Amino acid sequence: LEAFRAVELIARKRDGGALGRAELAFLVEGYLHGGVAEGQMAAFLMAGVLRGFTHDEALALADILVDSGERLDLSRLPGPTVDKHSTGGVGDGTTLLVGPLLASAGAQLVKLSGRGLGHTGGTLDKLEAIPGFRTELDPDELLRIVGEVGCAVAAQSERLVPADRVLYALRDVTATVASPALIASSVMSKKLAAGAATIVLDVKAGDGAFMPTAEAARELAALCVEIGTGAGRRCVALVTAMEQPLGRGIGNGLEVAEAVQLLGAAPEASRLGALALELATEGLATATGEALDAARARLRDLWNSGRARERLARMVEAQGGDPRVCEDPAGVLPAAPVVRQVTAGGSGHVARLPARAVGEIAGRLGAGRQRKEDPVDPAVGLELAVEVGDTVDAGTVVATVHARSEQDADWAGDRLRDILVLSGEPVPRPPTILDRVGGAS
Amino acid sequence: LEAFRAVELIARKRDGGALGRAELAFLVEGYLHGGVAEGQMAAFLMAGVLRGFTHDEALALADILVDSGERLDLSRLPGPTVDKHSTGGVGDGTTLLVGPLLASAGAQLVKLSGRGLGHTGGTLDKLEAIPGFRTELDPDELLRIVGEVGCAVAAQSERLVPADRVLYALRDVTATVASPALIASSVMSKKLAAGAATIVLDVKAGDGAFMPTAEAARELAALCVEIGTGAGRRCVALVTAMEQPLGRGIGNGLEVAEAVQLLGAAPEASRLGALALELATEGLATATGEALDAARARLRDLWNSGRARERLARMVEAQGGDPRVCEDPAGVLPAAPVVRQVTAGGSGHVARLPARAVGEIAGRLGAGRQRKEDPVDPAVGLELAVEVGDTVDAGTVVATVHARSEQDADWAGDRLRDILVLSGEPVPRPPTILDRVGGAS
């Protein structure tokens, strides 16, 4: 009887119809606990990828995923709770900046993060480049640290949204990842289960992002905001460019060092700093009802006064890491045996520095992983010295490679020169923030 | 590595691309022997249902399915070998007529058949209504009987096209049956493995058929003929109407009795007889190169002379059944305890007698099965007394119900009156043969 019902539901989606919450729950829970076969769930997912899901289906799916596991209870935290999520990019160390910055303003950031895969980095890998840093925190320890410091970053708990993990593993091997509703419900289920009242999303668009175009990213952002708002949370999303890497450090320890360095400079002096300030501003204004300009000004002052960097040091110490990383990154973070500068092969204006290819170079140097179980090297990667719009001559240093061997460094330098596109004409600096959805008005 | 390759192939089909033979074989054989997961095959099948397959893919799939098992070797049979396949309908006893008729003309029909499911009947179930009739024949016995009699009907061997059985079982539970390429490759793989040089297809269209419209049936017929021809066989297909039941007996023993009765009358006196004569004519002309008119005239003579009926009796005897069924069906076939006439509720012209609903009535009386493992009752069913285009008055007998109980007979009579649509205007008799694909010119 159940198998028959599953076939009917799959057929309805195959024919372009929509399912109600109880019907979606029948499929997801049946797949999780038995009664719905792997093949049935995979056929349903493929039908959904090709036929699409309604917004109501996306909301219901997120709700069903949240219901499959435990939820974090943030009610005992003193300040407004904020969560921040990026859909993943290259050189995207915003969490290392946004968390301490919001904490310094009195908000509470409880961040459950993932690891890097393919060309994208992961926040857990970056923080674990700091000697001693622990990301495996149980809920009590996580909430205690947030209560004391205002922010903490922990590995996603196995007890939250188990259905999302099981479904994602199936989507990953059945070419059914690429559905806005499936992506949005997966992203938002984790945020909803993590409990924050305000959710700030950074949806990346472009070469190095999951969503290739700003329109696709905007659609995903709108759906995520709709799911969050529908579940009673305050939600805002920025759609941001991921054509070139966001930060200049690409590699785990190098991104920590860059974050520390940026927290000692003016936020708007770099694209990464400027975006981190905007994400924190959106989060704070949405959480408190404060005007955006006032929130931005307050956060800029906290950044410039060193309070945000101090907050980062306290978080590192609370999670077992060496807090001196915030004073002397080079003295604390592991160093690669080979460090070599790469110079431009000709002169011109930097027209493209494709994020995906840069991420893949860092990955092959050892900073990333192809499979979930691979280890990562905290020391290796790239420090870019130029970005799109810069002018270079033959001999200008365009990057520094941190490698495990001379051979790796040779390869990375050659490859970087290959992918760097120079133009004879001046190139305008592209915007970082492309669109904004939801949030404070 | 293999799992990765499967994902790439699924993604290509998802995006509307085509796969080569080696790529399709990788998926099908990987699913059969390990390396490709159930979810991967199901996602691929759903992508194919929604995106379609090319004709080359359909040909390759049939070839891959045939390659997965053994083939029958018909080379030692003396005459031209013919196979006949119907896509399934209600009251479709053509095999019981076509096989003996072709055998009486010197051709050899080796027929591997299936059982009924849902509202459609199966040839094995019908023949097994004859006491003693055995359908489980090993290849040697099957070929010996065909060599002696000219025709035999056996259950599909487990050793032929195992991949088709495994794939079909997955399609059945994942709502991925409805793809012309998947249906055609499945049908034709069984025909190709069964070895006949000539293949005659009866592709049904309409209410009681798998293909709802003549256009869809024609598309399927053309693809089947293309696959057969591509594999070096002679192939012809008729597209025929399945809006009302083809024969007047609906139920296993009742269909055997009707076949015997029809073989004692002129073939063109009934729709079932006329279609059987045409299918045999197409098969004989395609197999021998004879002109259609000459083949038809020869077969009509064999029918009218009683040679075809004699051949049916020899086949029944060779397969262990009581050959007296061909002289006195009522004396040999099991009888239902309740036999009752159903009369029309009003007067008018028969406009519709929907095949699916009629098949479902017979099924609920016990003639059919909902699940593969259900038993069937050989005695029960319906004998229709009218067809579309006939004129009836209140009190005209429209059918005789053969039931296991008075209660069943009441229900069936009421239900039959419900589904019988009468019109105030005269209704033309609809054609049986709608189209023809391939074959002798």
mmCIF file of N, CA and C in Angstrom, chain B residues 115-152:
data_model
loop_
_atom_site.group_PDB
_atom_site.id
_atom_site.type_symbol
_atom_site.label_atom_id
_atom_site.label_comp_id
_atom_site.label_asym_id
_atom_site.label_seq_id
_atom_site.Cartn_x
_atom_site.Cartn_y
_atom_site.Cartn_z
ATOM 1 N N ARG B 115 1.873 -13.135 -17.778
ATOM 2 C CA ARG B 115 0.594 -13.301 -17.082
ATOM 3 C C ARG B 115 -0.140 -11.965 -17.043
ATOM 4 N N GLY B 116 -1.422 -12.031 -16.764
ATOM 5 C CA GLY B 116 -2.221 -10.815 -16.679
ATOM 6 C C GLY B 116 -1.889 -10.018 -15.434
ATOM 7 N N LEU B 117 -2.090 -8.703 -15.519
ATOM 8 C CA LEU B 117 -1.890 -7.838 -14.354
ATOM 9 C C LEU B 117 -2.853 -6.668 -14.501
ATOM 10 N N GLY B 118 -3.486 -6.289 -13.392
ATOM 11 C CA GLY B 118 -4.447 -5.188 -13.442
ATOM 12 C C GLY B 118 -5.635 -5.569 -14.304
ATOM 13 N N HIS B 119 -6.004 -4.685 -15.222
ATOM 14 C CA HIS B 119 -7.219 -4.929 -16.009
ATOM 15 C C HIS B 119 -6.953 -5.764 -17.259
ATOM 16 N N THR B 120 -5.664 -6.050 -17.579
ATOM 17 C CA THR B 120 -5.360 -6.804 -18.796
ATOM 18 C C THR B 120 -5.156 -8.279 -18.492
ATOM 19 N N GLY B 121 -5.500 -9.125 -19.467
ATOM 20 C CA GLY B 121 -5.306 -10.556 -19.315
ATOM 21 C C GLY B 121 -3.937 -10.979 -19.800
ATOM 22 N N GLY B 122 -3.564 -12.241 -19.515
ATOM 23 C CA GLY B 122 -2.278 -12.773 -19.967
ATOM 24 C C GLY B 122 -2.501 -14.126 -20.620
ATOM 25 N N THR B 123 -1.754 -14.380 -21.700
ATOM 26 C CA THR B 123 -1.960 -15.609 -22.469
ATOM 27 C C THR B 123 -1.709 -16.866 -21.627
ATOM 28 N N LEU B 124 -0.710 -16.807 -20.735
ATOM 29 C CA LEU B 124 -0.436 -17.996 -19.906
ATOM 30 C C LEU B 124 -1.646 -18.336 -19.043
ATOM 31 N N ASP B 125 -2.243 -17.316 -18.428
ATOM 32 C CA ASP B 125 -3.409 -17.560 -17.571
ATOM 33 C C ASP B 125 -4.539 -18.182 -18.372
ATOM 34 N N LYS B 126 -4.729 -17.700 -19.595
ATOM 35 C CA LYS B 126 -5.832 -18.199 -20.420
ATOM 36 C C LYS B 126 -5.619 -19.684 -20.736
ATOM 37 N N LEU B 127 -4.420 -20.028 -21.243
ATOM 38 C CA LEU B 127 -4.161 -21.418 -21.631
ATOM 39 C C LEU B 127 -4.208 -22.349 -20.420
ATOM 40 N N GLU B 128 -3.778 -21.849 -19.271
ATOM 41 C CA GLU B 128 -3.797 -22.691 -18.068
ATOM 42 C C GLU B 128 -5.217 -22.962 -17.564
ATOM 43 N N ALA B 129 -6.208 -22.288 -18.150
ATOM 44 C CA ALA B 129 -7.601 -22.644 -17.831
ATOM 45 C C ALA B 129 -7.936 -24.031 -18.368
ATOM 46 N N ILE B 130 -7.173 -24.497 -19.362
ATOM 47 C CA ILE B 130 -7.387 -25.847 -19.911
ATOM 48 C C ILE B 130 -6.745 -26.851 -18.956
ATOM 49 N N PRO B 131 -7.520 -27.808 -18.418
ATOM 50 C CA PRO B 131 -6.942 -28.758 -17.442
ATOM 51 C C PRO B 131 -5.692 -29.437 -17.998
ATOM 52 N N GLY B 132 -4.620 -29.414 -17.212
ATOM 53 C CA GLY B 132 -3.377 -30.086 -17.577
ATOM 54 C C GLY B 132 -2.385 -29.246 -18.368
ATOM 55 N N PHE B 133 -2.809 -28.124 -18.889
ATOM 56 C CA PHE B 133 -1.931 -27.343 -19.757
ATOM 57 C C PHE B 133 -0.722 -26.823 -18.980
ATOM 58 N N ARG B 134 0.484 -27.095 -19.537
ATOM 59 C CA ARG B 134 1.729 -26.668 -18.876
ATOM 60 C C ARG B 134 2.393 -25.552 -19.686
ATOM 61 N N THR B 135 2.776 -24.447 -19.020
ATOM 62 C CA THR B 135 3.454 -23.348 -19.717
ATOM 63 C C THR B 135 4.918 -23.248 -19.307
ATOM 64 N N GLU B 136 5.291 -24.040 -18.268
ATOM 65 C CA GLU B 136 6.697 -24.015 -17.851
ATOM 66 C C GLU B 136 7.461 -25.042 -18.684
ATOM 67 N N LEU B 137 7.983 -24.633 -19.827
ATOM 68 C CA LEU B 137 8.713 -25.534 -20.720
ATOM 69 C C LEU B 137 10.167 -25.087 -20.761
ATOM 70 N N ASP B 138 11.112 -26.077 -20.697
ATOM 71 C CA ASP B 138 12.501 -25.649 -20.880
ATOM 72 C C ASP B 138 12.748 -25.489 -22.379
ATOM 73 N N PRO B 139 13.834 -24.811 -22.773
ATOM 74 C CA PRO B 139 14.041 -24.502 -24.191
ATOM 75 C C PRO B 139 13.976 -25.732 -25.105
ATOM 76 N N ASP B 140 14.540 -26.865 -24.676
ATOM 77 C CA ASP B 140 14.532 -28.060 -25.529
ATOM 78 C C ASP B 140 13.113 -28.537 -25.800
ATOM 79 N N GLU B 141 12.299 -28.585 -24.752
ATOM 80 C CA GLU B 141 10.925 -29.054 -24.891
ATOM 81 C C GLU B 141 10.127 -28.084 -25.756
ATOM 82 N N LEU B 142 10.335 -26.792 -25.511
ATOM 83 C CA LEU B 142 9.633 -25.765 -26.277
ATOM 84 C C LEU B 142 9.932 -25.931 -27.775
ATOM 85 N N LEU B 143 11.222 -26.067 -28.113
ATOM 86 C CA LEU B 143 11.596 -26.163 -29.528
ATOM 87 C C LEU B 143 11.147 -27.494 -30.136
ATOM 88 N N ARG B 144 11.135 -28.566 -29.328
ATOM 89 C CA ARG B 144 10.655 -29.850 -29.828
ATOM 90 C C ARG B 144 9.169 -29.751 -30.199
ATOM 91 N N ILE B 145 8.377 -29.117 -29.327
ATOM 92 C CA ILE B 145 6.937 -28.993 -29.607
ATOM 93 C C ILE B 145 6.705 -28.119 -30.835
ATOM 94 N N VAL B 146 7.432 -27.001 -30.919
ATOM 95 C CA VAL B 146 7.259 -26.133 -32.090
ATOM 96 C C VAL B 146 7.639 -26.909 -33.354
ATOM 97 N N GLY B 147 8.712 -27.692 -33.266
ATOM 98 C CA GLY B 147 9.135 -28.471 -34.432
ATOM 99 C C GLY B 147 8.058 -29.460 -34.871
ATOM 100 N N GLU B 148 7.352 -30.033 -33.901
ATOM 101 C CA GLU B 148 6.317 -31.024 -34.222
ATOM 102 C C GLU B 148 4.988 -30.388 -34.624
ATOM 103 N N VAL B 149 4.585 -29.341 -33.879
ATOM 104 C CA VAL B 149 3.233 -28.788 -34.034
ATOM 105 C C VAL B 149 3.240 -27.512 -34.863
ATOM 106 N N GLY B 150 4.336 -26.751 -34.777
ATOM 107 C CA GLY B 150 4.405 -25.462 -35.471
ATOM 108 C C GLY B 150 4.172 -24.278 -34.565
ATOM 109 N N CYS B 151 3.693 -24.551 -33.347
ATOM 110 C CA CYS B 151 3.523 -23.441 -32.398
ATOM 111 C C CYS B 151 3.532 -23.967 -30.976
ATOM 112 N N ALA B 152 3.944 -23.107 -30.056
ATOM 113 C CA ALA B 152 3.886 -23.411 -28.628
ATOM 114 C C ALA B 152 3.949 -22.091 -27.869
#
